[in-house]
Coordinates of C-alpha atoms in Angstrom, one line a residue:
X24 CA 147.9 96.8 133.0
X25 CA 147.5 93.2 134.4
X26 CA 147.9 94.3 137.9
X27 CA 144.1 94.9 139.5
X28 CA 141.7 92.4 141.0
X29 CA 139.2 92.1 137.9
X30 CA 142.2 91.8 135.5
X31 CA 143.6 88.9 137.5
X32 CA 140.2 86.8 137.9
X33 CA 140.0 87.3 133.9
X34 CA 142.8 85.9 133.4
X35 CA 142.3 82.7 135.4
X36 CA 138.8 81.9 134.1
X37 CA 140.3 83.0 130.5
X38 CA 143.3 80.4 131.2
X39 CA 140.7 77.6 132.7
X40 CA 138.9 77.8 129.5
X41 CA 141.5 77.2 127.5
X42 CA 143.3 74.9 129.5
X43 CA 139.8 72.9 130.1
X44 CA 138.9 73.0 133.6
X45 CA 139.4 75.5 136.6
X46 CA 142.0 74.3 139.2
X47 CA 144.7 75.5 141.7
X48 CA 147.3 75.0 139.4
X49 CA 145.6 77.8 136.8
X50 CA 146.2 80.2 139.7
X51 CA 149.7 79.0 140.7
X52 CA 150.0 79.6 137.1
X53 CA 148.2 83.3 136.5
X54 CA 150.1 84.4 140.0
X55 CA 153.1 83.1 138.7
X56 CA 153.3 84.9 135.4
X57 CA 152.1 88.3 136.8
X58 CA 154.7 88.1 139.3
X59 CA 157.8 87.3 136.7
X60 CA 156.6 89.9 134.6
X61 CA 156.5 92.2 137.1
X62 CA 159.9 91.2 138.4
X63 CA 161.4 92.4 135.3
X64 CA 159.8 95.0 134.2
X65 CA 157.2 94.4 131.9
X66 CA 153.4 95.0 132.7
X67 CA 151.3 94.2 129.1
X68 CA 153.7 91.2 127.8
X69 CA 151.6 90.7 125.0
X70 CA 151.2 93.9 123.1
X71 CA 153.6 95.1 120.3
X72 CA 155.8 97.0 122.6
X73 CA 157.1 94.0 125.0
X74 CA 156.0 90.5 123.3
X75 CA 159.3 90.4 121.6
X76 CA 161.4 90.9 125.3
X77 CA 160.4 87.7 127.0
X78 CA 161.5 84.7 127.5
X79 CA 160.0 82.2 129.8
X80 CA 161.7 79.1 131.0
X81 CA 159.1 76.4 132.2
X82 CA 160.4 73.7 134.3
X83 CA 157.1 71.6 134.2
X84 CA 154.2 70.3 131.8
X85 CA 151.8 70.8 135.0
X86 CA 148.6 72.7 134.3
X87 CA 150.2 76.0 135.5
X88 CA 152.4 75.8 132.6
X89 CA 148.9 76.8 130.2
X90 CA 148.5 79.8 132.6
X91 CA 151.5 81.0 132.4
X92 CA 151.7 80.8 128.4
X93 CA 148.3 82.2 128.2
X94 CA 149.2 85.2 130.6
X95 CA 152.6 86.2 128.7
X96 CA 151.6 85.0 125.3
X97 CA 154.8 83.1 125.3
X98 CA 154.9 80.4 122.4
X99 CA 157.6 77.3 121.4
X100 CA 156.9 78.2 118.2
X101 CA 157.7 81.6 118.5
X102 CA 161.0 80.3 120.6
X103 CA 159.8 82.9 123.7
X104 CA 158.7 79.5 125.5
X105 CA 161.5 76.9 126.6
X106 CA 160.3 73.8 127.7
X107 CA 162.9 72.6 130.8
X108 CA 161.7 69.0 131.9
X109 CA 163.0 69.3 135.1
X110 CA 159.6 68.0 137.0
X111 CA 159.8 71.5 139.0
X112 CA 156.7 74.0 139.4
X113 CA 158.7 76.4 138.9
X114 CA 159.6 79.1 135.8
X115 CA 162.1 81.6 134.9
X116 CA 161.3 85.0 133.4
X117 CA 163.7 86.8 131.3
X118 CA 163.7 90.2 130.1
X119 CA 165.7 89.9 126.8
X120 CA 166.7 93.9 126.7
X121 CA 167.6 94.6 130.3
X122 CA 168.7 90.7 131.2
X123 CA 166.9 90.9 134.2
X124 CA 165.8 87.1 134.8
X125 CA 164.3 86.0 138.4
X126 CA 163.1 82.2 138.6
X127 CA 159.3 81.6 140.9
X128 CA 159.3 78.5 142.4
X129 CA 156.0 77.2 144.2
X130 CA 156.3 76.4 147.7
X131 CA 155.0 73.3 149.1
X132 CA 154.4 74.9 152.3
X133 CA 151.7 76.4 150.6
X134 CA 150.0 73.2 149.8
X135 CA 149.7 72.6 153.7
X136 CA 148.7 76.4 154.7
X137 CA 145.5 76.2 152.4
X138 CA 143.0 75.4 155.3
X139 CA 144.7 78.5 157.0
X140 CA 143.7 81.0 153.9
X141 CA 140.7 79.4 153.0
X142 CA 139.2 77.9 156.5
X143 CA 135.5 78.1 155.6
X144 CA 136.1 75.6 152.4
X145 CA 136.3 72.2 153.3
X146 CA 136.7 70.2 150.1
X147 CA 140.5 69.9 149.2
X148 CA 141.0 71.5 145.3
X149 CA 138.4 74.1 145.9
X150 CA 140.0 75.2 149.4
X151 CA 143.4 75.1 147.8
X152 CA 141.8 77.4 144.6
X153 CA 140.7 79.8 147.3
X154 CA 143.7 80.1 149.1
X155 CA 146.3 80.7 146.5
X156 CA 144.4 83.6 145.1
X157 CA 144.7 84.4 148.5
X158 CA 148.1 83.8 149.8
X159 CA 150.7 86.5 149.8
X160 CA 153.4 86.3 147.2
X161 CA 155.9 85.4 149.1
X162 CA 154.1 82.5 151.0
X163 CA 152.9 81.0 147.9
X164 CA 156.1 81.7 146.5
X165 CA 159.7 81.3 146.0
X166 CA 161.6 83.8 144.2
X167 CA 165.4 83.6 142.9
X168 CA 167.6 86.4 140.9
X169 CA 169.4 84.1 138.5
X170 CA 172.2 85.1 135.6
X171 CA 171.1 83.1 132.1
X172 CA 173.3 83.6 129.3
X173 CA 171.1 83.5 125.7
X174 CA 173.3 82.2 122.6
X175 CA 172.0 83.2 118.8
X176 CA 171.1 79.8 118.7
X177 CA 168.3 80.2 121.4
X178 CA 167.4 84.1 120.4
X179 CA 163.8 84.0 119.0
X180 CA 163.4 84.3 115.1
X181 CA 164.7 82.6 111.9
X182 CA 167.1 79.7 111.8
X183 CA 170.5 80.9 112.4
X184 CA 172.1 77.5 111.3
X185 CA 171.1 74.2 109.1
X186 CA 173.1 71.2 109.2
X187 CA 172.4 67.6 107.2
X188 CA 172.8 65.1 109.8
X189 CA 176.2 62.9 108.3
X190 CA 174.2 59.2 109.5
X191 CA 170.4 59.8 108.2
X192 CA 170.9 62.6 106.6
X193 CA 167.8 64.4 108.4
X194 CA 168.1 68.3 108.6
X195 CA 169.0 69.9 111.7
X196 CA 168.1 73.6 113.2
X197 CA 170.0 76.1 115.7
X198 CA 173.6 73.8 116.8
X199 CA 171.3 71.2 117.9
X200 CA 173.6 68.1 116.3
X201 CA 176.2 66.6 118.0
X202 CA 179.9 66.0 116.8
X203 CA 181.3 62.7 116.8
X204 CA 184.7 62.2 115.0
X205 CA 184.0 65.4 113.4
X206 CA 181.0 65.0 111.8
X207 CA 177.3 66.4 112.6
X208 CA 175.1 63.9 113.7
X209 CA 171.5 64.3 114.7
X210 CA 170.4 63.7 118.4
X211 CA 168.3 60.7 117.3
X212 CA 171.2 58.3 115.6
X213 CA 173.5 59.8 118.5
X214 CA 172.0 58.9 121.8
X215 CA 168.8 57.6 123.6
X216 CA 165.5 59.2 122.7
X217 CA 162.1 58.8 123.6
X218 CA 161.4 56.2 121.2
X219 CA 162.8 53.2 119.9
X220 CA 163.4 51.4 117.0
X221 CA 162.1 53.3 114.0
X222 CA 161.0 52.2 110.6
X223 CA 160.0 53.9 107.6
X224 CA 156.3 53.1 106.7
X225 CA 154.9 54.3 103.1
X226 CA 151.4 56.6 104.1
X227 CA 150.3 54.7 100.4
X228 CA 150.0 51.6 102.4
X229 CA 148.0 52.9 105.6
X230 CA 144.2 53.4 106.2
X231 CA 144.3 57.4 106.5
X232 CA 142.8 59.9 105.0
X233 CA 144.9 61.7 102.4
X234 CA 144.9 65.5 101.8
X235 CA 142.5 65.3 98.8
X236 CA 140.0 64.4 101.5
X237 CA 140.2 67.2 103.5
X238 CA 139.3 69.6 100.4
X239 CA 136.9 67.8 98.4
X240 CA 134.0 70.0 97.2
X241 CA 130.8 69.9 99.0
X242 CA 127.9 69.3 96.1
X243 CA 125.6 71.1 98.0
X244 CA 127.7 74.6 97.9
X245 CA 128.5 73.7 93.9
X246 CA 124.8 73.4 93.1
X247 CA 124.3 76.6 95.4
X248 CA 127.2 78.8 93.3
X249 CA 125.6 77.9 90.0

């Protein structure tokens, strides 16, 4: 269970750790992901039993976003993490079996009720730390019931669909090209990206270390193994 006291101050100096410092947001983060869990149903997200039921939607690359994948063990790569650039601390839990989904949004009320929760602490990020552990849920909180309808092409697991963009001929995964005049095209030749204007460089003709770098034998273990 990751409901208790001790559990919960685990988990944020666990999540500061890996995130690299300790900070209000790891807390947001920690409090966030215990209570979307909670919310639909599932109280150990990370062992065999439950890790394949989530989903989390995060609408923000904000420190709290490291908490709450550390908490829930969500992953991009395992598709349970969808990153939502919306600029909102805010994330969406969905149970995948029940469909139960309930979005947490932080409050900024919350920002400005610190010195009220934590009134001996007068330096700002470490009176905000102390107050959101704190705060009540639903003062540090905002909390929505929301419908979200999952396609195959969003479902976790192997790629449902491949398709050769018809312009550049780069591969595309899960319905992610676009059709114009009925023909797949990838996102890049189809619309503005965040670069701009690519060209193909040969990795002969730059100053990097190739692969046979990486793996060439140490002398010292070869004289050792003789």
């Amino acid at each position: 269970m990751m409901t208790d006291r001790k559990d919960f101050e685990t988990l944020v100096q666990e999540s500061a750790q890996i995130h690299g410092h300790l900070c209000p947001g790891q807390v947001i983060g920690v409090r966030m992901a215990l209570l979307g869990c909670r919310l639909i149903g599932l109280d150990d997200p990370q062992s065999r039993s439950q890790i394949k039921k989530l989903i989390v939607y995060l609408e923000m690359d904000r420190c709290a976003g490291d908490a709450i994948a550390h908490v829930t063990g969500v992953k991009l790569g395992r598709r349970s993490l969808k990153f939502m650039n919306y600029g909102i601390m805010a994330a969406t839990f969905l149970n995948i079996e029940t469909h139960k989904a309930f979005r947490i949004i932080s409050t900024e009320e919350a920002r400005d009720l610190a010195v009220v929760y934590a009134p001996e602490i007068f330096e700002k990020s470490a009176q905000q730390l102390a107050a959101y552990k704190r705060m009540p849920d639903d003062v540090l909180f905002r909390v929505q019931r929301v419908n979200i309808t999952l396609n195959d092409f969003d479902m976790p697991g192997p790629t449902r669909r491949k398709i050769v963009c018809s312009r550049c001929g780069q591969l595309v995964r899960d319905h992610r090209e676009i059709m114009i005049d009925g023909k797949p095209v990838c996102r890049p030749c189809s619309e503005d990206v965040y670069f701009s204007d690519p060209s193909e460089v040969s990795l002969g003709g730059l100053n990097v270390a190739r692969e046979k770098d990486y793996y060439r034998p140490n002398p010292c273990v070869l004289e050792n193994s003789i």
